[in-house]
mmCIF file of C-alpha atoms and ligand atoms in Angstrom:
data_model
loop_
_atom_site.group_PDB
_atom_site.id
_atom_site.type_symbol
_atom_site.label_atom_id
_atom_site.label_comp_id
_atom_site.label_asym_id
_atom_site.label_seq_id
_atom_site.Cartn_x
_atom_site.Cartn_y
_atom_site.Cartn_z
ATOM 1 C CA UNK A 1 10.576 -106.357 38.710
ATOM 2 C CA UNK A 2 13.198 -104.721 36.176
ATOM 3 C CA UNK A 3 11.895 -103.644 33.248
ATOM 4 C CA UNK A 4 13.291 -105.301 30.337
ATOM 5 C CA UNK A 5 15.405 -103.503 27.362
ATOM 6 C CA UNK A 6 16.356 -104.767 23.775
ATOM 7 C CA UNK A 7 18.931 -102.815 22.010
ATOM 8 C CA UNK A 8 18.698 -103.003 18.239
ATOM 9 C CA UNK A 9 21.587 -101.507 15.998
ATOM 10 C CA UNK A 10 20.890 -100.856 12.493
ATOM 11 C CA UNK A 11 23.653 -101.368 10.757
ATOM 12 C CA UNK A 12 24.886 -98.531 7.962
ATOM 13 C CA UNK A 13 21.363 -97.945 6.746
ATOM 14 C CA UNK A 14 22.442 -94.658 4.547
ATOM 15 C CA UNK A 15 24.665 -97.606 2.798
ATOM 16 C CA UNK A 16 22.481 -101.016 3.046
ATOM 17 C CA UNK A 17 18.824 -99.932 2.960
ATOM 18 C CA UNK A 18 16.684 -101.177 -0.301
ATOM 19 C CA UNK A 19 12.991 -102.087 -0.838
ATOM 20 C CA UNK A 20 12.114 -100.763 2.304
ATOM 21 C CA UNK A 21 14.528 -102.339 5.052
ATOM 22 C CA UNK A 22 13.584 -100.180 7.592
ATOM 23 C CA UNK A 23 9.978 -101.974 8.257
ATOM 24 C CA UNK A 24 11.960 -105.072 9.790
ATOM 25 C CA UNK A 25 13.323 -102.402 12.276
ATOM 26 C CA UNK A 26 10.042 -100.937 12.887
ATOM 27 C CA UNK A 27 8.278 -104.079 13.146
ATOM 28 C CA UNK A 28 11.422 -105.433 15.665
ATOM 29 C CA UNK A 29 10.851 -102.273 18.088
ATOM 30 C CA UNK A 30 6.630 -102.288 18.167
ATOM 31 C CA UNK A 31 6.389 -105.754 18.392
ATOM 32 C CA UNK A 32 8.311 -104.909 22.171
ATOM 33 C CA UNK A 33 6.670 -101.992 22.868
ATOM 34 C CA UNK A 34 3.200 -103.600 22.545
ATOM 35 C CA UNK A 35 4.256 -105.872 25.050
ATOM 36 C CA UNK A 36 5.504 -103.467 27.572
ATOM 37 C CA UNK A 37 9.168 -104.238 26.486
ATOM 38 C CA UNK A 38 11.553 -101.092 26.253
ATOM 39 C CA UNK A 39 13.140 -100.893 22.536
ATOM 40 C CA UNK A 40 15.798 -98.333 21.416
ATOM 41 C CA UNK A 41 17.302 -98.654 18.061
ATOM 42 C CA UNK A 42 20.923 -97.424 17.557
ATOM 43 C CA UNK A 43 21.203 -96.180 13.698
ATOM 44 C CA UNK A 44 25.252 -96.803 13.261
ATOM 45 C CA UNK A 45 26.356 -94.529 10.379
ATOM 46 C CA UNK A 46 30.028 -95.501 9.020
ATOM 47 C CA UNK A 47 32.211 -93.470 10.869
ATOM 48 C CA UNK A 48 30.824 -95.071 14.024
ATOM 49 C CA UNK A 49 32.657 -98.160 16.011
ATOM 50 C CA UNK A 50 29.797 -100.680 16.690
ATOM 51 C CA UNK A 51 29.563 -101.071 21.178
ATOM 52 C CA UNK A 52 28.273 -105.171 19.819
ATOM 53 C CA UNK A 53 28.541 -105.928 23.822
ATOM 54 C CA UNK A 54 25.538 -103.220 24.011
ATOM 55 C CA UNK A 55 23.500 -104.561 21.546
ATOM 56 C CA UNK A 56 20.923 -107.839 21.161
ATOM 57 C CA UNK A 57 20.143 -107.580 17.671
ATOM 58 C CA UNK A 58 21.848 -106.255 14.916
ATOM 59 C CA UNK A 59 19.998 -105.725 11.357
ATOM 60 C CA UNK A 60 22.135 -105.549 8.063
ATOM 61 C CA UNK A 61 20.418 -104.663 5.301
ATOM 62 C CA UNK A 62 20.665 -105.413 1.320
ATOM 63 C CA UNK A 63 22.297 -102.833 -0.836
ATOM 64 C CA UNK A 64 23.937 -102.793 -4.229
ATOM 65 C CA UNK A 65 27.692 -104.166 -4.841
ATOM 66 C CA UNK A 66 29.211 -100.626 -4.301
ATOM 67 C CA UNK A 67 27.617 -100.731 -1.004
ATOM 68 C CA UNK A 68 28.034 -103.892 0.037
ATOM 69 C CA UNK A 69 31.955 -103.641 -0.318
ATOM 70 C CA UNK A 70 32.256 -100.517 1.662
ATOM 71 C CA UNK A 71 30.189 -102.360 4.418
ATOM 72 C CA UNK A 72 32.495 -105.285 4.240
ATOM 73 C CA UNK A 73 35.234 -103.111 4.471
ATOM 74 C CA UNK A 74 33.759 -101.680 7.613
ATOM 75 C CA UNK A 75 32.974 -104.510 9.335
ATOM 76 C CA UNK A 76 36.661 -106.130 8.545
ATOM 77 C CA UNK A 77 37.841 -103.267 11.307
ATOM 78 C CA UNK A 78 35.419 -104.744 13.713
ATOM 79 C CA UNK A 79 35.808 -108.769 12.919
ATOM 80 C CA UNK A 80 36.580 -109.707 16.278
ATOM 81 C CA UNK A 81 33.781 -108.502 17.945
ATOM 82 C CA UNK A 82 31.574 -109.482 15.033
ATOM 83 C CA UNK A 83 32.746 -113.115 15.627
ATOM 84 C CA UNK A 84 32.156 -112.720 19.503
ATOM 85 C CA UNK A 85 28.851 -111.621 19.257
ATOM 86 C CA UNK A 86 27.868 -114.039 17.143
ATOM 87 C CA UNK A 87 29.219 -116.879 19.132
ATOM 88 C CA UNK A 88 28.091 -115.625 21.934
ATOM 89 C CA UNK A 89 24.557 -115.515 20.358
ATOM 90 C CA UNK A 90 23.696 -112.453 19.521
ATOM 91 C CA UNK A 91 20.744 -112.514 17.212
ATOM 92 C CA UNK A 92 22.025 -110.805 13.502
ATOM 93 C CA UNK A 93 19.825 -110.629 10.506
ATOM 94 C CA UNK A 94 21.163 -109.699 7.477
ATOM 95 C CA UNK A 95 19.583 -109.220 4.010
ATOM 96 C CA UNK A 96 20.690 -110.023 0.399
ATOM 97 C CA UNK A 97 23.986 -107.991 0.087
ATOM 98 C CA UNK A 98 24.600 -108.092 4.029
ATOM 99 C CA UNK A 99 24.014 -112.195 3.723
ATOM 100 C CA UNK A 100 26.286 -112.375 0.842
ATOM 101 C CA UNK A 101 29.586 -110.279 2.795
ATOM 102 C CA UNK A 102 29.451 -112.316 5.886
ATOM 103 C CA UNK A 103 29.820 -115.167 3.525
ATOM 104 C CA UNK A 104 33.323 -116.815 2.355
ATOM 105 C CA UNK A 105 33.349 -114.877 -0.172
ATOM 106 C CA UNK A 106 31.064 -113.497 -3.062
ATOM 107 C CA UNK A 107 31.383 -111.631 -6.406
ATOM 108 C CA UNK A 108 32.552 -108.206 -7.108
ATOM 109 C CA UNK A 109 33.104 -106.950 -11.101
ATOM 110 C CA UNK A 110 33.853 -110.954 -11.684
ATOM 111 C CA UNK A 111 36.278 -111.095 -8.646
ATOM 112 C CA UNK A 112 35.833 -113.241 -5.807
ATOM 113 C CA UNK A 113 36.102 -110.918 -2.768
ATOM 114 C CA UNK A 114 37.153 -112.545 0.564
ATOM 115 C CA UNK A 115 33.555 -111.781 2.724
ATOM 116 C CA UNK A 116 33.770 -111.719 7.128
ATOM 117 C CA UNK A 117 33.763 -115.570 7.021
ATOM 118 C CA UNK A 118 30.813 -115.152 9.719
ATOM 119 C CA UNK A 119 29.213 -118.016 7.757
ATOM 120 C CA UNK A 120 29.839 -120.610 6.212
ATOM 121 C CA UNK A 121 28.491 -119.655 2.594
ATOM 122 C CA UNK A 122 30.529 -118.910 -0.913
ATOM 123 C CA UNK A 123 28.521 -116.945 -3.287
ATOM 124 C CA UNK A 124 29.056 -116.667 -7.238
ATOM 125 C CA UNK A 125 27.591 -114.546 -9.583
ATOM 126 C CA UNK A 126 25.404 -114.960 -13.306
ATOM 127 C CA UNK A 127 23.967 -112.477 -15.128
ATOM 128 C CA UNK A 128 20.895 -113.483 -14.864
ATOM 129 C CA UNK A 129 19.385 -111.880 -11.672
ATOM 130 C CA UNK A 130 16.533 -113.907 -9.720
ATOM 131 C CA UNK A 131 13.343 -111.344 -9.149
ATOM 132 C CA UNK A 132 10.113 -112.453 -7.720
ATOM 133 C CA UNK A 133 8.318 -113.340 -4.938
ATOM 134 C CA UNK A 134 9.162 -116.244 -2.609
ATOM 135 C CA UNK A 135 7.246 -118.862 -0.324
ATOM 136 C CA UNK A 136 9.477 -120.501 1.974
ATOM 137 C CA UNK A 137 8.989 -123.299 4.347
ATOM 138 C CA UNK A 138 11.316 -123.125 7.416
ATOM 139 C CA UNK A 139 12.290 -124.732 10.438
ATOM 140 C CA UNK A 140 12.695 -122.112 12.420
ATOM 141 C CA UNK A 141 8.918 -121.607 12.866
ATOM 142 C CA UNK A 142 6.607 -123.878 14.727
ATOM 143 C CA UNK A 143 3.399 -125.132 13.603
ATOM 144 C CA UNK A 144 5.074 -125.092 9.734
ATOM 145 C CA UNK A 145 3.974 -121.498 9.379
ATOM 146 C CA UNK A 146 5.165 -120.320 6.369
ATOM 147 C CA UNK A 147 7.648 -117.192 5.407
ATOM 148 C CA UNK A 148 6.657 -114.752 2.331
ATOM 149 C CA UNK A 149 9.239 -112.212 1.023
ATOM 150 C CA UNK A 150 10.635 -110.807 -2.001
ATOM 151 C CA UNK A 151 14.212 -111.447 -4.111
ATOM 152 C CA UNK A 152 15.953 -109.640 -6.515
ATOM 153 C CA UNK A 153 19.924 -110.550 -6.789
ATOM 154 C CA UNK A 154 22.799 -111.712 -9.352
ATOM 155 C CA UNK A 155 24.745 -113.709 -6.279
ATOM 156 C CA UNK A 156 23.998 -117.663 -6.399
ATOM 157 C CA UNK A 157 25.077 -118.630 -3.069
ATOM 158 C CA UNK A 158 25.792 -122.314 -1.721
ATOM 159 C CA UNK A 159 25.624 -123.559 1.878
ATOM 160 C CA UNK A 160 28.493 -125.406 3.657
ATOM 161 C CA UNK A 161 28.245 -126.249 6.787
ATOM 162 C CA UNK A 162 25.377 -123.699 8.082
ATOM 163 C CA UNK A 163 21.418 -124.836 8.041
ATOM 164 C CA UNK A 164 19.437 -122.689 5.486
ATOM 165 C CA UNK A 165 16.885 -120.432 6.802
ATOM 166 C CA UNK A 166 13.984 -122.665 4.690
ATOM 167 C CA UNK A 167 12.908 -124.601 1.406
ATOM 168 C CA UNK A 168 11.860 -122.835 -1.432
ATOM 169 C CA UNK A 169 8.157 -123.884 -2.357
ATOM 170 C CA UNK A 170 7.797 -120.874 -4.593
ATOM 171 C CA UNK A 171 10.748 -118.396 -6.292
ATOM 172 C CA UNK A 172 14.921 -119.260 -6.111
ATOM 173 C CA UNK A 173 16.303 -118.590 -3.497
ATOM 174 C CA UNK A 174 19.985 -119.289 -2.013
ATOM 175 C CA UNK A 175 20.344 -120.362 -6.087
ATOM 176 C CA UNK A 176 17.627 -121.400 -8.086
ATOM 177 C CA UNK A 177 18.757 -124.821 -7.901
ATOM 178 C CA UNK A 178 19.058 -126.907 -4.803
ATOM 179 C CA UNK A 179 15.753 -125.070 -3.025
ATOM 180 C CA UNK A 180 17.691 -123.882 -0.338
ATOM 181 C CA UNK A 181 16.627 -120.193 0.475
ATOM 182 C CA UNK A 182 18.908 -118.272 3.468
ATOM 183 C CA UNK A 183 20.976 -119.864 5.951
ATOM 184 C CA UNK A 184 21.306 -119.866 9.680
ATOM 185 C CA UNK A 185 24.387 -120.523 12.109
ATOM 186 C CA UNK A 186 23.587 -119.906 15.954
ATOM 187 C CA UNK A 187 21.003 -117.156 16.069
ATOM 188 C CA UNK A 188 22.423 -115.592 12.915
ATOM 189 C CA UNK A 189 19.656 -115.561 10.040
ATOM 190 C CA UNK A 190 21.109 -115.141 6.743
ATOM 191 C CA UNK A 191 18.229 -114.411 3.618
ATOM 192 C CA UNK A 192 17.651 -113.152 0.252
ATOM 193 C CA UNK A 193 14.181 -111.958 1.675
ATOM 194 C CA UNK A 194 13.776 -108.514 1.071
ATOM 195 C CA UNK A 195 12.782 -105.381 2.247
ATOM 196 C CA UNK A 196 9.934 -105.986 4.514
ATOM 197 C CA UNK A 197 10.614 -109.527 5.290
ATOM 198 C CA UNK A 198 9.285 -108.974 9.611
ATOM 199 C CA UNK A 199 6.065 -106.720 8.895
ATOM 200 C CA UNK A 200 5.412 -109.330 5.919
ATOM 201 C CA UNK A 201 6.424 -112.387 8.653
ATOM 202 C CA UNK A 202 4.958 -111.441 12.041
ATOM 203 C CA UNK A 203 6.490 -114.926 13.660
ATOM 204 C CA UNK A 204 9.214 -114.645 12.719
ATOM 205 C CA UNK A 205 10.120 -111.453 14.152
ATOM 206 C CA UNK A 206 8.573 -112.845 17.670
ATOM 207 C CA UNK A 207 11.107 -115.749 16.871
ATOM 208 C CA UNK A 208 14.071 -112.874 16.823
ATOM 209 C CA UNK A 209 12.669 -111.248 19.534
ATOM 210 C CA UNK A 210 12.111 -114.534 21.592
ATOM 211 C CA UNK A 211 16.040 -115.470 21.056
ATOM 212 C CA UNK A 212 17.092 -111.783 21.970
ATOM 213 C CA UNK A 213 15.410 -111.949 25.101
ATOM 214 C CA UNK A 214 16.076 -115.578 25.998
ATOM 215 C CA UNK A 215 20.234 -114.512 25.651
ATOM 216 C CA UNK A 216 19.630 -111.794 27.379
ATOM 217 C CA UNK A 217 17.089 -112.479 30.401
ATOM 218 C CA UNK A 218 17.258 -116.288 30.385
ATOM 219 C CA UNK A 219 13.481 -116.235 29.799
ATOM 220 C CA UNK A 220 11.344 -114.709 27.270
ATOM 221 C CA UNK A 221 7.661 -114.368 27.461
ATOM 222 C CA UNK A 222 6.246 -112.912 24.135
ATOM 223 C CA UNK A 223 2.479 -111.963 25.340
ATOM 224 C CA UNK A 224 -0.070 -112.213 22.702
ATOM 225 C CA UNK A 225 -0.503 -109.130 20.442
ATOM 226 C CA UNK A 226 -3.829 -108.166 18.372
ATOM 227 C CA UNK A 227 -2.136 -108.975 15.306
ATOM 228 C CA UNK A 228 -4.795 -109.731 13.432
ATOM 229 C CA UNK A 229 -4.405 -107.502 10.528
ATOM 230 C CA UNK A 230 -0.755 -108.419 10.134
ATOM 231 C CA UNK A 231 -1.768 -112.262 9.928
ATOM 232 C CA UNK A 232 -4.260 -111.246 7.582
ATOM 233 C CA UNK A 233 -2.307 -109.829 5.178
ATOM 234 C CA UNK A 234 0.983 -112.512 5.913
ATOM 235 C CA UNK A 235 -2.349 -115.478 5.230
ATOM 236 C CA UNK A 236 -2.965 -113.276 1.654
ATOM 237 C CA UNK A 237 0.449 -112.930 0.798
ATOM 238 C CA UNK A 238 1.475 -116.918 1.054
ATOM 239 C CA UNK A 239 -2.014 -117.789 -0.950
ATOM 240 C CA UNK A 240 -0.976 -114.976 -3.708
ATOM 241 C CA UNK A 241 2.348 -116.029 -4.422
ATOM 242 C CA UNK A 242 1.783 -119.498 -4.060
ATOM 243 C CA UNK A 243 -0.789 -119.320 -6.992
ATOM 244 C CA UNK A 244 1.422 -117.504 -8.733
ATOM 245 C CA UNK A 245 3.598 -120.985 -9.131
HETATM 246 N N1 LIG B 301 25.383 -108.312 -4.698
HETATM 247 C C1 LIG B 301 24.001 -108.576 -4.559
HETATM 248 C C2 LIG B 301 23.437 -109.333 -5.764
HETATM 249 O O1 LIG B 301 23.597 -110.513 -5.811
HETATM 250 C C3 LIG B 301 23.225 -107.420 -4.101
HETATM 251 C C4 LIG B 301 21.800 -107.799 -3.921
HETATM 252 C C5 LIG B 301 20.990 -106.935 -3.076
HETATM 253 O O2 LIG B 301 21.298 -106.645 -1.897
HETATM 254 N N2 LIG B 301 19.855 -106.585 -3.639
HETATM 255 O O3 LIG B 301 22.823 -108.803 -6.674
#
């Protein structure tokens, strides 16, 4: 039987890397290799094209506004096969300042700059950034499992047409206002959710991993993993911050 391969690409990670992105790639590549799936992660620096037909997930992390314009910038040059990858449903995660630029658009020194359009999402800006810690309830996840992470942005963002990613039960999310928190189009997950959002969430990186394989192989079995510790510590997380309230 063939041995199966996920490619991840990390996306510009000397631009878009804060609070720690690099666990969700970590967490992404073990989670396979426990199971006896082959993992290689491509680290695409910005004076690399992105091969999107070679990869099956794609992680684009949060960074600060400087950042997140060269990125957009970058990614303008490769729009096309962004859009085909996407549609074609490639699995793309992308955090805070990488949600915001494959947005409509979303706010740069009080200008509204025009963002990949990837999603359906317009983002504005208040001084007042949103910090904490965040207990979301979301779809995505059977058994209502819930997601813990972390936020810290200026951008207010509001859905149009795409599903968020969950319901706020604790912190701001998307806005601080309609308890939205992330948003999802095809197996694109959008999120404020910060730097260790997988090692934090063990499920849902099995749910990535499950819709990587599932595009790729037409089947995905994720075997069970002694996880125990992670759950643990996902289990202490949700009853901390949920206190916290
Ligand atoms: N422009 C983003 C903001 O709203 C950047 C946030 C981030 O990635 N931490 O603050």
């Amino acid at each position: 039987m063939e041995n199966k391969r996920i490619r991840i690409g990390h996306l510009y990670p000397e631009l878009l890397n804060l609070y720690g992105d690099t666990g969700n790639i970590l967490t992404l590549k073990n989670r396979l290799l426990w199971r006896g799936i082959e993992a290689e992660v491509e680290t695409i620096g910005k004076d690399s094209m992105i091969d999107f037909k070679n990869l099956d997930i794609v992680f684009l992390g949060g960074g600060s506004d400087r950042e997140q314009l060269i990125v957009c910038h970058l990614l303008e040059q490769q729009k096309e096969s962004l859009s085909e990858y996407v549609e074609s449903g490639g699995v793309l995660v992308a955090v805070c300042g990488g949600y915001q630029l494959l947005g409509k658009t979303y706010p740069l020194d009080g200008q509204p700059v025009k963002g990949l359009g990837i999603l359906d999402i317009e983002t504005e800006v208040n001084d007042e950034r949103l910090i904490g810690n965040v207990v979301i309830c979301s779809g995505l996840l059977s058994k209502n499992e819930l997601i813990v992470g972390f936020e810290n942005h200026a951008g207010r963002t509001r859905l149009g047409s795409c599903e968020p990613f969950g319901k706020v039960l604790t912190g701001y999310g998307n806005n601080g206002e309609d308890d939205t928190c992330g948003a999802v189009y095809k197996n694109v997950l959008g999120t404020y959710l910060h730097g260790p959002l997988l090692p934090k969430n063990p499920a849902l990186a099995d749910y990535l991993l499950e819709k990587a394989l599932l595009r790729k192989y037409g089947e995905a079995e994720l075997l069970p993993l002694e996880d125990q510790a992670e759950k643990e510590a996902h289990q202490y997380a949700v009853k901390r911050f949920l206190k916290q309230s």
